[in-house]
Amino acid sequence: MIRRVAWAVVVVAFGLFCVEGGSGCTAAQSEPDPGPLPAVELVNAFPKLEFKLPLYLCDDGANDELLYVVEQEGVIWRFKNDETSSEKTKFLDIAERIPARRHGEEGLLALAFHPKFKDNGYFYVNYSQFAEGAKPRRGVTSRFTWNEETRSVSLRSEKIILEIEQPWGNHNGCTLLFGADGYLYLSFGDGGSGGDPHGNGQNLGTLLATVLRIDVDKEENDKPYAIPADNPFVKTEGARGEIWAYGLRNLWRMSWDRKTGHLWGGDVGQNAYEEIDLIVKGGNYGWKNREGAHAYRDGRKEEGMIDPVVEYGRDKGISVTGGYVYRGEKQQALQGVYVHADYGTGRTWGLKYDYDKAELTEHELLGHFPRAAISSFGEDAGGELFACSHRSGIIYRVIVRQDADKEEDF
Ligand SMILES: [Ca+2]
């Protein structure tokens, strides 16, 4: 116990010299190890609130006391981040745009607030559409505007930023995140079906199977966004300049390490392996030559293909849900631990990673929640960690388990 308190003091002291997302953060990266990873439990964070098919949770960067929950069928709720909250208000309702006979992986999938949301009211969503007019099945990334005077969002405020054709209903991604650089990062799956029949994974000419990085504060070449000049493939012939990383099958959830600026993601596997990746500029994550750290069918490991930080097989789960590096204050034993889960089995793991040595230092089971169907994790303004139960609609707080035993099933 004494050791843990002393460690926390060291972290606070180093924290004073650290700029979020900055590069000179070596002190924080060589923190003393706090020892074995703690078991965690899930507690109902808002017992008086109900949600249906929640897929994401975040704050807006402007109002620290508020949280937002994204429901798959097209509604975003906002409410006070307090366990006694009994009221939620509808922030956005685009249910009418979500196909009634959607695929199980389609719907309203992502939400990100513009870094200047407080001033401009801009926020961004990604949702699925198909069979409207002559347009094919597609993923739509749009900006909407919160009107502070009417305290509402008009659907007429929609500005479509990017539409990506989706040949099949599955593998749509999508996470939207603004970086410390002010650019919007978007994750997209390989287009769906199974085994990447179109070979999108290794094709730099498509926006599928990627992480993209775009500047939504500028317009360029008849597009409602610009491509940052330092994107990795802007000078590669035949490549889409929007691409930041590729070779990703379905990076359903990704997140920043809010202390160091590293980008983590969980890439959902095909038949055998689920993976957690550290996403870097220009990185090729191997799909469909590779599944996890293995050949997919007769795929070759080509130069530069990046293996996952961790993988797990079908004995442990079927669909990874990428989480967050915990950087909050209330769960000190989780400090610096990346928490992720499996949607199917509810196994929930933590890992620690030494960025300087590019080395995994710990990866352990933290808990097992077979009935939770964790569709996403989320963070509030202070970096406290939540988990969305797709099955029950409950938003859980992820906390260090109060008694010490690390049981498999609780
Ligand atoms: Ca991979």
mmCIF file of C-alpha atoms and ligand atoms in Angstrom:
data_model
loop_
_atom_site.group_PDB
_atom_site.id
_atom_site.type_symbol
_atom_site.label_atom_id
_atom_site.label_comp_id
_atom_site.label_asym_id
_atom_site.label_seq_id
_atom_site.Cartn_x
_atom_site.Cartn_y
_atom_site.Cartn_z
ATOM 1 C CA MET A 1 0.000 0.000 0.000
ATOM 2 C CA ILE A 2 2.801 2.391 0.939
ATOM 3 C CA ARG A 3 4.541 1.585 -2.308
ATOM 4 C CA ARG A 4 1.423 2.477 -4.288
ATOM 5 C CA VAL A 5 0.958 5.849 -2.566
ATOM 6 C CA ALA A 6 4.603 6.771 -3.140
ATOM 7 C CA TRP A 7 4.255 5.893 -6.818
ATOM 8 C CA ALA A 8 1.202 8.117 -7.187
ATOM 9 C CA VAL A 9 3.129 11.072 -5.750
ATOM 10 C CA VAL A 10 5.918 10.556 -8.282
ATOM 11 C CA VAL A 11 3.449 10.566 -11.161
ATOM 12 C CA VAL A 12 1.836 13.804 -9.990
ATOM 13 C CA ALA A 13 5.239 15.478 -9.698
ATOM 14 C CA PHE A 14 6.303 14.461 -13.209
ATOM 15 C CA GLY A 15 2.906 15.415 -14.541
ATOM 16 C CA LEU A 16 3.643 19.092 -13.914
ATOM 17 C CA PHE A 17 6.233 19.104 -16.669
ATOM 18 C CA CYS A 18 4.227 17.159 -19.201
ATOM 19 C CA VAL A 19 2.267 18.707 -22.047
ATOM 20 C CA GLU A 20 -0.658 16.616 -23.231
ATOM 21 C CA GLY A 21 0.146 15.060 -26.577
ATOM 22 C CA GLY A 22 3.609 16.621 -26.445
ATOM 23 C CA SER A 23 6.786 14.874 -27.455
ATOM 24 C CA GLY A 24 9.017 15.693 -24.475
ATOM 25 C CA CYS A 25 7.151 13.437 -22.134
ATOM 26 C CA THR A 26 9.885 10.953 -21.292
ATOM 27 C CA ALA A 27 9.575 11.342 -17.521
ATOM 28 C CA ALA A 28 6.005 10.111 -17.581
ATOM 29 C CA GLN A 29 6.931 7.270 -19.905
ATOM 30 C CA SER A 30 9.518 5.853 -17.539
ATOM 31 C CA GLU A 31 7.235 5.797 -14.507
ATOM 32 C CA PRO A 32 8.043 3.201 -11.883
ATOM 33 C CA ASP A 33 5.887 0.159 -12.386
ATOM 34 C CA PRO A 34 3.010 0.055 -9.887
ATOM 35 C CA GLY A 35 3.141 -3.720 -9.730
ATOM 36 C CA PRO A 36 0.615 -6.353 -10.773
ATOM 37 C CA LEU A 37 -2.454 -5.142 -12.594
ATOM 38 C CA PRO A 38 -5.589 -4.867 -10.462
ATOM 39 C CA ALA A 39 -8.812 -6.794 -10.924
ATOM 40 C CA VAL A 40 -11.672 -4.568 -12.023
ATOM 41 C CA GLU A 41 -15.418 -4.611 -11.616
ATOM 42 C CA LEU A 42 -18.268 -2.919 -13.415
ATOM 43 C CA VAL A 43 -20.784 -0.845 -11.456
ATOM 44 C CA ASN A 44 -23.886 0.784 -12.885
ATOM 45 C CA ALA A 45 -22.776 4.395 -13.345
ATOM 46 C CA PHE A 46 -26.259 5.894 -13.821
ATOM 47 C CA PRO A 47 -28.829 3.591 -12.206
ATOM 48 C CA LYS A 48 -31.709 5.950 -12.983
ATOM 49 C CA LEU A 49 -30.965 6.239 -16.690
ATOM 50 C CA GLU A 50 -31.803 3.766 -19.440
ATOM 51 C CA PHE A 51 -30.280 3.454 -22.878
ATOM 52 C CA LYS A 52 -30.926 1.259 -25.882
ATOM 53 C CA LEU A 53 -28.028 -0.320 -27.770
ATOM 54 C CA PRO A 54 -25.369 2.165 -26.568
ATOM 55 C CA LEU A 55 -22.199 2.180 -28.670
ATOM 56 C CA TYR A 56 -20.123 5.061 -27.398
ATOM 57 C CA LEU A 57 -19.678 7.541 -24.574
ATOM 58 C CA CYS A 58 -17.674 10.773 -24.435
ATOM 59 C CA ASP A 59 -17.610 14.330 -23.149
ATOM 60 C CA ASP A 60 -17.691 17.423 -25.373
ATOM 61 C CA GLY A 61 -14.454 19.099 -24.285
ATOM 62 C CA ALA A 62 -16.357 22.207 -23.195
ATOM 63 C CA ASN A 63 -18.721 21.191 -20.386
ATOM 64 C CA ASP A 64 -16.812 18.969 -17.997
ATOM 65 C CA GLU A 65 -19.937 17.946 -16.091
ATOM 66 C CA LEU A 66 -21.750 16.534 -19.128
ATOM 67 C CA LEU A 67 -21.629 13.172 -20.850
ATOM 68 C CA TYR A 68 -22.996 11.948 -24.172
ATOM 69 C CA VAL A 69 -24.120 8.436 -25.067
ATOM 70 C CA VAL A 70 -24.528 7.294 -28.672
ATOM 71 C CA GLU A 71 -27.302 4.797 -29.409
ATOM 72 C CA GLN A 72 -27.001 2.607 -32.477
ATOM 73 C CA GLU A 73 -30.512 3.391 -33.730
ATOM 74 C CA GLY A 74 -29.686 7.058 -34.194
ATOM 75 C CA VAL A 75 -30.013 9.025 -30.961
ATOM 76 C CA ILE A 76 -27.376 10.839 -28.903
ATOM 77 C CA TRP A 77 -28.299 11.627 -25.314
ATOM 78 C CA ARG A 78 -26.680 14.130 -23.019
ATOM 79 C CA PHE A 79 -26.890 14.174 -19.259
ATOM 80 C CA LYS A 80 -25.079 15.197 -16.120
ATOM 81 C CA ASN A 81 -22.136 12.988 -15.212
ATOM 82 C CA ASP A 82 -23.482 12.088 -11.786
ATOM 83 C CA GLU A 83 -24.661 8.749 -10.459
ATOM 84 C CA THR A 84 -27.880 10.387 -9.244
ATOM 85 C CA SER A 85 -28.765 11.695 -12.732
ATOM 86 C CA SER A 86 -32.377 10.860 -13.530
ATOM 87 C CA GLU A 87 -32.874 12.962 -16.652
ATOM 88 C CA LYS A 88 -31.290 12.842 -20.036
ATOM 89 C CA THR A 89 -31.968 15.135 -22.966
ATOM 90 C CA LYS A 90 -31.992 14.259 -26.625
ATOM 91 C CA PHE A 91 -28.979 15.955 -28.185
ATOM 92 C CA LEU A 92 -29.362 14.528 -31.704
ATOM 93 C CA ASP A 93 -32.007 12.306 -33.274
ATOM 94 C CA ILE A 94 -31.249 10.973 -36.747
ATOM 95 C CA ALA A 95 -33.192 7.740 -36.291
ATOM 96 C CA GLU A 96 -35.117 8.504 -39.483
ATOM 97 C CA ARG A 97 -31.847 8.307 -41.446
ATOM 98 C CA ILE A 98 -30.818 4.936 -40.062
ATOM 99 C CA PRO A 99 -32.145 2.105 -42.232
ATOM 100 C CA ALA A 100 -34.868 0.157 -40.445
ATOM 101 C CA ARG A 101 -33.550 -3.119 -41.798
ATOM 102 C CA ARG A 102 -29.958 -2.303 -41.007
ATOM 103 C CA HIS A 103 -27.218 -4.903 -40.666
ATOM 104 C CA GLY A 104 -26.295 -5.644 -37.038
ATOM 105 C CA GLU A 105 -23.101 -3.612 -37.441
ATOM 106 C CA GLU A 106 -24.812 -0.607 -39.034
ATOM 107 C CA GLY A 107 -26.357 2.424 -37.411
ATOM 108 C CA LEU A 108 -25.137 5.584 -35.742
ATOM 109 C CA LEU A 109 -21.618 4.509 -34.871
ATOM 110 C CA ALA A 110 -19.430 7.432 -33.890
ATOM 111 C CA LEU A 111 -19.328 10.902 -32.363
ATOM 112 C CA ALA A 112 -16.580 13.510 -31.961
ATOM 113 C CA PHE A 113 -16.778 17.106 -30.825
ATOM 114 C CA HIS A 114 -14.815 19.792 -32.609
ATOM 115 C CA PRO A 115 -11.982 21.140 -30.400
ATOM 116 C CA LYS A 116 -13.737 24.541 -30.555
ATOM 117 C CA PHE A 117 -17.215 23.094 -29.963
ATOM 118 C CA LYS A 118 -17.836 25.702 -27.276
ATOM 119 C CA ASP A 119 -17.503 28.474 -29.878
ATOM 120 C CA ASN A 120 -18.768 26.878 -33.091
ATOM 121 C CA GLY A 121 -21.161 24.157 -31.888
ATOM 122 C CA TYR A 122 -19.697 21.676 -34.394
ATOM 123 C CA PHE A 123 -19.756 17.949 -33.814
ATOM 124 C CA TYR A 124 -19.243 15.006 -36.151
ATOM 125 C CA VAL A 125 -21.012 11.676 -36.476
ATOM 126 C CA ASN A 126 -20.757 8.600 -38.655
ATOM 127 C CA TYR A 127 -23.830 6.617 -39.650
ATOM 128 C CA SER A 128 -24.967 3.985 -42.159
ATOM 129 C CA GLN A 129 -27.328 4.560 -45.065
ATOM 130 C CA PHE A 130 -28.528 2.494 -47.978
ATOM 131 C CA ALA A 131 -31.209 2.168 -50.624
ATOM 132 C CA GLU A 132 -32.072 5.844 -50.694
ATOM 133 C CA GLY A 133 -32.596 7.037 -54.238
ATOM 134 C CA ALA A 134 -29.834 5.827 -56.491
ATOM 135 C CA LYS A 135 -27.157 5.911 -53.815
ATOM 136 C CA PRO A 136 -25.534 2.680 -52.723
ATOM 137 C CA ARG A 137 -24.972 1.406 -49.206
ATOM 138 C CA ARG A 138 -22.530 3.759 -47.570
ATOM 139 C CA GLY A 139 -21.048 5.200 -44.403
ATOM 140 C CA VAL A 140 -21.744 8.905 -43.977
ATOM 141 C CA THR A 141 -19.556 11.194 -41.876
ATOM 142 C CA SER A 142 -21.358 14.468 -41.216
ATOM 143 C CA ARG A 143 -21.011 17.613 -39.226
ATOM 144 C CA PHE A 144 -23.998 18.927 -37.282
ATOM 145 C CA THR A 145 -24.200 22.192 -35.338
ATOM 146 C CA TRP A 146 -25.459 22.680 -31.801
ATOM 147 C CA ASN A 147 -27.376 25.949 -31.534
ATOM 148 C CA GLU A 148 -26.727 27.466 -28.122
ATOM 149 C CA GLU A 149 -29.667 29.888 -28.445
ATOM 150 C CA THR A 150 -32.321 27.312 -29.229
ATOM 151 C CA ARG A 151 -30.401 24.702 -27.238
ATOM 152 C CA SER A 152 -31.012 22.167 -29.965
ATOM 153 C CA VAL A 153 -29.558 20.652 -33.111
ATOM 154 C CA SER A 154 -31.414 21.171 -36.373
ATOM 155 C CA LEU A 155 -31.097 18.296 -38.832
ATOM 156 C CA ARG A 156 -30.840 21.016 -41.477
ATOM 157 C CA SER A 157 -27.448 21.923 -40.016
ATOM 158 C CA GLU A 158 -26.010 18.729 -41.483
ATOM 159 C CA LYS A 159 -22.956 19.124 -43.671
ATOM 160 C CA ILE A 160 -21.756 15.878 -45.203
ATOM 161 C CA ILE A 161 -17.971 15.601 -44.918
ATOM 162 C CA LEU A 162 -17.291 12.191 -46.370
ATOM 163 C CA GLU A 163 -19.330 9.338 -47.841
ATOM 164 C CA ILE A 164 -17.688 5.963 -48.263
ATOM 165 C CA GLU A 165 -19.368 3.225 -50.232
ATOM 166 C CA GLN A 166 -19.779 0.065 -48.163
ATOM 167 C CA PRO A 167 -20.060 -3.018 -50.373
ATOM 168 C CA TRP A 168 -21.435 -5.068 -47.441
ATOM 169 C CA GLY A 169 -23.235 -4.225 -44.222
ATOM 170 C CA ASN A 170 -20.491 -5.327 -41.838
ATOM 171 C CA HIS A 171 -17.065 -3.843 -40.976
ATOM 172 C CA ASN A 172 -17.923 -0.155 -41.035
ATOM 173 C CA GLY A 173 -15.584 0.968 -38.257
ATOM 174 C CA CYS A 174 -16.028 3.697 -37.101
ATOM 175 C CA THR A 175 -14.366 5.856 -34.505
ATOM 176 C CA LEU A 176 -13.999 9.611 -34.956
ATOM 177 C CA LEU A 177 -11.345 11.407 -32.891
ATOM 178 C CA PHE A 178 -9.812 14.847 -33.009
ATOM 179 C CA GLY A 179 -6.076 14.839 -32.439
ATOM 180 C CA ALA A 180 -4.026 17.353 -30.454
ATOM 181 C CA ASP A 181 -3.061 18.602 -33.956
ATOM 182 C CA GLY A 182 -6.673 19.662 -34.584
ATOM 183 C CA TYR A 183 -7.184 17.095 -37.362
ATOM 184 C CA LEU A 184 -10.000 14.558 -37.476
ATOM 185 C CA TYR A 185 -8.971 10.880 -37.397
ATOM 186 C CA LEU A 186 -11.483 8.320 -38.712
ATOM 187 C CA SER A 187 -11.292 4.522 -38.664
ATOM 188 C CA PHE A 188 -12.938 2.448 -41.406
ATOM 189 C CA GLY A 189 -13.313 -1.290 -41.885
ATOM 190 C CA ASP A 190 -12.432 -3.264 -45.000
ATOM 191 C CA GLY A 191 -15.880 -3.048 -46.619
ATOM 192 C CA GLY A 192 -17.213 -6.247 -45.120
ATOM 193 C CA SER A 193 -18.227 -9.761 -46.101
ATOM 194 C CA GLY A 194 -15.410 -12.102 -44.949
ATOM 195 C CA GLY A 195 -11.777 -12.479 -45.961
ATOM 196 C CA ASP A 196 -11.685 -9.022 -47.609
ATOM 197 C CA PRO A 197 -12.875 -10.216 -51.056
ATOM 198 C CA HIS A 198 -12.011 -6.911 -52.731
ATOM 199 C CA GLY A 199 -8.499 -6.829 -51.301
ATOM 200 C CA ASN A 200 -9.070 -3.405 -49.722
ATOM 201 C CA GLY A 201 -6.693 -4.069 -46.835
ATOM 202 C CA GLN A 202 -3.504 -3.598 -48.838
ATOM 203 C CA ASN A 203 -4.954 -1.159 -51.399
ATOM 204 C CA LEU A 204 -3.845 2.428 -50.744
ATOM 205 C CA GLY A 205 -6.248 3.563 -53.458
ATOM 206 C CA THR A 206 -9.314 3.021 -51.252
ATOM 207 C CA LEU A 207 -10.391 4.692 -48.029
ATOM 208 C CA LEU A 208 -11.557 1.343 -46.646
ATOM 209 C CA ALA A 209 -9.475 -0.644 -44.118
ATOM 210 C CA THR A 210 -7.748 2.462 -42.799
ATOM 211 C CA VAL A 211 -7.324 5.232 -40.331
ATOM 212 C CA LEU A 212 -7.757 8.573 -42.129
ATOM 213 C CA ARG A 213 -6.532 12.013 -41.062
ATOM 214 C CA ILE A 214 -8.256 15.106 -42.492
ATOM 215 C CA ASP A 215 -8.498 18.834 -41.808
ATOM 216 C CA VAL A 216 -12.166 19.715 -41.409
ATOM 217 C CA ASP A 217 -11.410 23.408 -40.875
ATOM 218 C CA LYS A 218 -10.445 23.883 -44.533
ATOM 219 C CA GLU A 219 -11.964 23.047 -47.903
ATOM 220 C CA GLU A 220 -9.810 22.005 -50.811
ATOM 221 C CA ASN A 221 -10.255 20.619 -54.353
ATOM 222 C CA ASP A 222 -14.070 20.650 -54.151
ATOM 223 C CA LYS A 223 -13.977 18.567 -50.986
ATOM 224 C CA PRO A 224 -15.426 19.768 -47.664
ATOM 225 C CA TYR A 225 -12.076 19.053 -46.013
ATOM 226 C CA ALA A 226 -8.367 19.372 -46.748
ATOM 227 C CA ILE A 227 -5.593 16.787 -46.623
ATOM 228 C CA PRO A 228 -2.770 17.740 -44.250
ATOM 229 C CA ALA A 229 0.485 18.171 -46.196
ATOM 230 C CA ASP A 230 2.368 15.894 -43.806
ATOM 231 C CA ASN A 231 0.045 12.921 -44.249
ATOM 232 C CA PRO A 232 2.189 9.889 -45.104
ATOM 233 C CA PHE A 233 0.885 9.056 -48.598
ATOM 234 C CA VAL A 234 0.226 12.472 -50.131
ATOM 235 C CA LYS A 235 3.084 11.965 -52.585
ATOM 236 C CA THR A 236 2.530 8.262 -53.239
ATOM 237 C CA GLU A 237 1.167 7.662 -56.716
ATOM 238 C CA GLY A 238 -2.242 6.042 -56.727
ATOM 239 C CA ALA A 239 -2.670 6.430 -52.966
ATOM 240 C CA ARG A 240 -5.399 8.368 -51.196
ATOM 241 C CA GLY A 241 -3.812 11.261 -49.354
ATOM 242 C CA GLU A 242 -6.330 11.001 -46.522
ATOM 243 C CA ILE A 243 -4.774 7.737 -45.299
ATOM 244 C CA TRP A 244 -2.843 7.808 -42.021
ATOM 245 C CA ALA A 245 -2.558 4.020 -41.515
ATOM 246 C CA TYR A 246 -3.903 0.944 -43.362
ATOM 247 C CA GLY A 247 -4.094 -2.835 -43.475
ATOM 248 C CA LEU A 248 -6.819 -2.749 -40.808
ATOM 249 C CA ARG A 249 -9.733 -5.167 -41.040
ATOM 250 C CA ASN A 250 -12.185 -3.365 -38.781
ATOM 251 C CA LEU A 251 -10.717 -0.919 -36.286
ATOM 252 C CA TRP A 252 -14.019 -0.560 -34.477
ATOM 253 C CA ARG A 253 -12.732 1.459 -31.531
ATOM 254 C CA MET A 254 -9.593 3.575 -31.213
ATOM 255 C CA SER A 255 -8.465 6.130 -28.624
ATOM 256 C CA TRP A 256 -5.688 8.492 -27.654
ATOM 257 C CA ASP A 257 -3.456 7.995 -24.693
ATOM 258 C CA ARG A 258 -4.412 11.436 -23.441
ATOM 259 C CA LYS A 259 -1.111 11.827 -21.611
ATOM 260 C CA THR A 260 1.315 10.884 -24.385
ATOM 261 C CA GLY A 261 -0.673 11.288 -27.618
ATOM 262 C CA HIS A 262 -0.249 7.663 -28.721
ATOM 263 C CA LEU A 263 -3.114 6.173 -30.757
ATOM 264 C CA TRP A 264 -4.431 2.738 -29.731
ATOM 265 C CA GLY A 265 -6.982 0.591 -31.513
ATOM 266 C CA GLY A 266 -8.669 -2.790 -31.397
ATOM 267 C CA ASP A 267 -8.798 -4.491 -34.796
ATOM 268 C CA VAL A 268 -11.488 -7.171 -35.075
ATOM 269 C CA GLY A 269 -10.204 -10.452 -36.508
ATOM 270 C CA GLN A 270 -11.455 -12.872 -39.154
ATOM 271 C CA ASN A 271 -11.426 -16.479 -37.949
ATOM 272 C CA ALA A 272 -8.632 -16.751 -35.481
ATOM 273 C CA TYR A 273 -7.083 -13.677 -33.818
ATOM 274 C CA GLU A 274 -8.211 -10.408 -32.262
ATOM 275 C CA GLU A 275 -5.632 -7.673 -31.936
ATOM 276 C CA ILE A 276 -4.647 -4.483 -30.158
ATOM 277 C CA ASP A 277 -2.520 -2.146 -32.247
ATOM 278 C CA LEU A 278 -0.502 0.963 -31.647
ATOM 279 C CA ILE A 279 -1.404 3.044 -34.706
ATOM 280 C CA VAL A 280 1.480 5.047 -36.184
ATOM 281 C CA LYS A 281 1.806 7.373 -39.153
ATOM 282 C CA GLY A 282 1.979 5.360 -42.370
ATOM 283 C CA GLY A 283 1.667 2.065 -40.508
ATOM 284 C CA ASN A 284 0.576 -1.073 -42.396
ATOM 285 C CA TYR A 285 -1.199 -3.472 -40.027
ATOM 286 C CA GLY A 286 -1.067 -6.394 -42.397
ATOM 287 C CA TRP A 287 -4.672 -7.341 -43.257
ATOM 288 C CA LYS A 288 -5.370 -9.476 -45.275
ATOM 289 C CA ASN A 289 -1.913 -10.943 -45.532
ATOM 290 C CA ARG A 290 -1.882 -11.134 -41.774
ATOM 291 C CA GLU A 291 -4.394 -11.864 -39.041
ATOM 292 C CA GLY A 292 -2.860 -10.865 -35.733
ATOM 293 C CA ALA A 293 0.787 -11.950 -35.746
ATOM 294 C CA HIS A 294 0.063 -14.840 -38.146
ATOM 295 C CA ALA A 295 -0.326 -15.428 -41.847
ATOM 296 C CA TYR A 296 -3.923 -15.180 -43.059
ATOM 297 C CA ARG A 297 -4.335 -18.088 -45.499
ATOM 298 C CA ASP A 298 -1.155 -17.997 -47.573
ATOM 299 C CA GLY A 299 -0.489 -14.290 -46.982
ATOM 300 C CA ARG A 300 3.123 -13.137 -46.868
ATOM 301 C CA LYS A 301 4.535 -10.886 -44.180
ATOM 302 C CA GLU A 302 5.860 -8.064 -46.275
ATOM 303 C CA GLU A 303 8.452 -5.566 -45.173
ATOM 304 C CA GLY A 304 7.053 -2.965 -42.823
ATOM 305 C CA MET A 305 3.920 -4.867 -41.805
ATOM 306 C CA ILE A 306 3.302 -4.179 -38.132
ATOM 307 C CA ASP A 307 2.271 -6.963 -35.769
ATOM 308 C CA PRO A 308 -0.172 -6.228 -32.970
ATOM 309 C CA VAL A 309 0.963 -5.278 -29.474
ATOM 310 C CA VAL A 310 -1.177 -8.131 -28.202
ATOM 311 C CA GLU A 311 -3.448 -10.708 -29.771
ATOM 312 C CA TYR A 312 -5.783 -13.369 -28.462
ATOM 313 C CA GLY A 313 -7.372 -16.379 -30.083
ATOM 314 C CA ARG A 314 -10.824 -17.916 -30.339
ATOM 315 C CA ASP A 315 -10.313 -19.653 -26.989
ATOM 316 C CA LYS A 316 -10.600 -16.213 -25.360
ATOM 317 C CA GLY A 317 -12.997 -14.283 -27.542
ATOM 318 C CA ILE A 318 -14.505 -13.440 -30.908
ATOM 319 C CA SER A 319 -14.560 -9.648 -31.332
ATOM 320 C CA VAL A 320 -12.240 -7.170 -29.662
ATOM 321 C CA THR A 321 -13.483 -3.886 -28.218
ATOM 322 C CA GLY A 322 -10.561 -1.466 -28.009
ATOM 323 C CA GLY A 323 -10.503 0.694 -24.878
ATOM 324 C CA TYR A 324 -8.418 3.407 -23.253
ATOM 325 C CA VAL A 325 -5.190 3.984 -21.410
ATOM 326 C CA TYR A 326 -6.495 4.959 -18.000
ATOM 327 C CA ARG A 327 -5.290 8.449 -17.029
ATOM 328 C CA GLY A 328 -7.979 9.407 -14.511
ATOM 329 C CA GLU A 329 -7.532 10.108 -10.812
ATOM 330 C CA LYS A 330 -9.900 7.833 -8.942
ATOM 331 C CA GLN A 331 -8.441 4.416 -9.871
ATOM 332 C CA GLN A 332 -4.735 4.850 -9.213
ATOM 333 C CA ALA A 333 -3.974 1.136 -9.519
ATOM 334 C CA LEU A 334 -5.109 1.394 -13.180
ATOM 335 C CA GLN A 335 -2.858 4.358 -13.913
ATOM 336 C CA GLY A 336 -1.280 3.964 -17.356
ATOM 337 C CA VAL A 337 -3.075 0.660 -18.027
ATOM 338 C CA TYR A 338 -4.727 0.177 -21.441
ATOM 339 C CA VAL A 339 -8.041 -1.581 -20.778
ATOM 340 C CA HIS A 340 -9.787 -3.564 -23.519
ATOM 341 C CA ALA A 341 -12.417 -6.307 -23.730
ATOM 342 C CA ASP A 342 -13.997 -8.938 -25.912
ATOM 343 C CA TYR A 343 -17.557 -8.160 -26.981
ATOM 344 C CA GLY A 344 -18.530 -11.810 -27.172
ATOM 345 C CA THR A 345 -17.039 -13.358 -24.056
ATOM 346 C CA GLY A 346 -16.770 -10.319 -21.790
ATOM 347 C CA ARG A 347 -13.167 -11.017 -20.897
ATOM 348 C CA THR A 348 -11.530 -7.723 -20.002
ATOM 349 C CA TRP A 349 -7.789 -7.228 -20.035
ATOM 350 C CA GLY A 350 -5.244 -4.612 -19.119
ATOM 351 C CA LEU A 351 -1.850 -4.050 -20.664
ATOM 352 C CA LYS A 352 1.106 -1.852 -19.897
ATOM 353 C CA TYR A 353 3.456 -0.712 -22.599
ATOM 354 C CA ASP A 354 6.842 0.966 -22.428
ATOM 355 C CA TYR A 355 6.769 3.508 -25.261
ATOM 356 C CA ASP A 356 10.508 4.217 -25.043
ATOM 357 C CA LYS A 357 11.496 0.580 -25.424
ATOM 358 C CA ALA A 358 8.511 -0.229 -27.681
ATOM 359 C CA GLU A 359 7.855 -3.161 -25.401
ATOM 360 C CA LEU A 360 4.806 -4.777 -23.847
ATOM 361 C CA THR A 361 5.488 -5.089 -20.128
ATOM 362 C CA GLU A 362 2.227 -6.589 -18.830
ATOM 363 C CA HIS A 363 -0.976 -8.088 -20.202
ATOM 364 C CA GLU A 364 -3.418 -9.671 -17.801
ATOM 365 C CA LEU A 365 -7.056 -10.566 -17.417
ATOM 366 C CA LEU A 366 -8.677 -7.945 -15.178
ATOM 367 C CA GLY A 367 -12.203 -9.311 -15.132
ATOM 368 C CA HIS A 368 -14.793 -11.452 -16.896
ATOM 369 C CA PHE A 369 -18.261 -10.074 -17.621
ATOM 370 C CA PRO A 370 -19.930 -12.647 -19.859
ATOM 371 C CA ARG A 371 -23.308 -10.934 -19.938
ATOM 372 C CA ALA A 372 -22.142 -7.372 -20.528
ATOM 373 C CA ALA A 373 -21.555 -7.387 -24.322
ATOM 374 C CA ILE A 374 -19.196 -4.410 -24.038
ATOM 375 C CA SER A 375 -19.629 -2.522 -27.298
ATOM 376 C CA SER A 376 -17.379 0.365 -26.326
ATOM 377 C CA PHE A 377 -15.462 1.978 -23.544
ATOM 378 C CA GLY A 378 -15.583 5.715 -22.956
ATOM 379 C CA GLU A 379 -13.992 8.462 -20.892
ATOM 380 C CA ASP A 380 -15.342 11.520 -19.129
ATOM 381 C CA ALA A 381 -13.540 14.871 -18.997
ATOM 382 C CA GLY A 382 -11.396 13.712 -16.088
ATOM 383 C CA GLY A 383 -10.353 10.473 -17.773
ATOM 384 C CA GLU A 384 -12.534 8.193 -15.658
ATOM 385 C CA LEU A 385 -13.395 5.006 -17.520
ATOM 386 C CA PHE A 386 -16.843 3.737 -18.544
ATOM 387 C CA ALA A 387 -18.104 0.717 -20.496
ATOM 388 C CA CYS A 388 -21.275 0.474 -22.599
ATOM 389 C CA SER A 389 -23.327 -2.711 -22.386
ATOM 390 C CA HIS A 390 -24.880 -3.288 -25.777
ATOM 391 C CA ARG A 391 -27.148 -5.968 -24.378
ATOM 392 C CA SER A 392 -28.601 -4.322 -21.261
ATOM 393 C CA GLY A 393 -28.127 -0.667 -22.200
ATOM 394 C CA ILE A 394 -26.371 -0.062 -18.899
ATOM 395 C CA ILE A 395 -23.415 2.319 -18.760
ATOM 396 C CA TYR A 396 -20.891 0.923 -16.324
ATOM 397 C CA ARG A 397 -18.115 2.610 -14.448
ATOM 398 C CA VAL A 398 -14.916 0.533 -14.621
ATOM 399 C CA ILE A 399 -13.332 0.534 -11.181
ATOM 400 C CA VAL A 400 -10.670 -1.374 -9.315
ATOM 401 C CA ARG A 401 -12.322 -4.370 -7.739
ATOM 402 C CA GLN A 402 -12.940 -3.779 -4.081
ATOM 403 C CA ASP A 403 -11.833 -7.191 -2.818
ATOM 404 C CA ALA A 404 -8.513 -8.529 -3.948
ATOM 405 C CA ASP A 405 -9.367 -11.914 -5.527
ATOM 406 C CA LYS A 406 -9.185 -11.974 -9.292
ATOM 407 C CA GLU A 407 -12.003 -14.396 -10.072
ATOM 408 C CA GLU A 408 -12.857 -15.398 -13.602
ATOM 409 C CA ASP A 409 -16.580 -14.868 -13.437
ATOM 410 C CA PHE A 410 -18.318 -12.086 -11.528
HETATM 411 CA CA CA B 1 -3.297 -6.649 -38.282
#
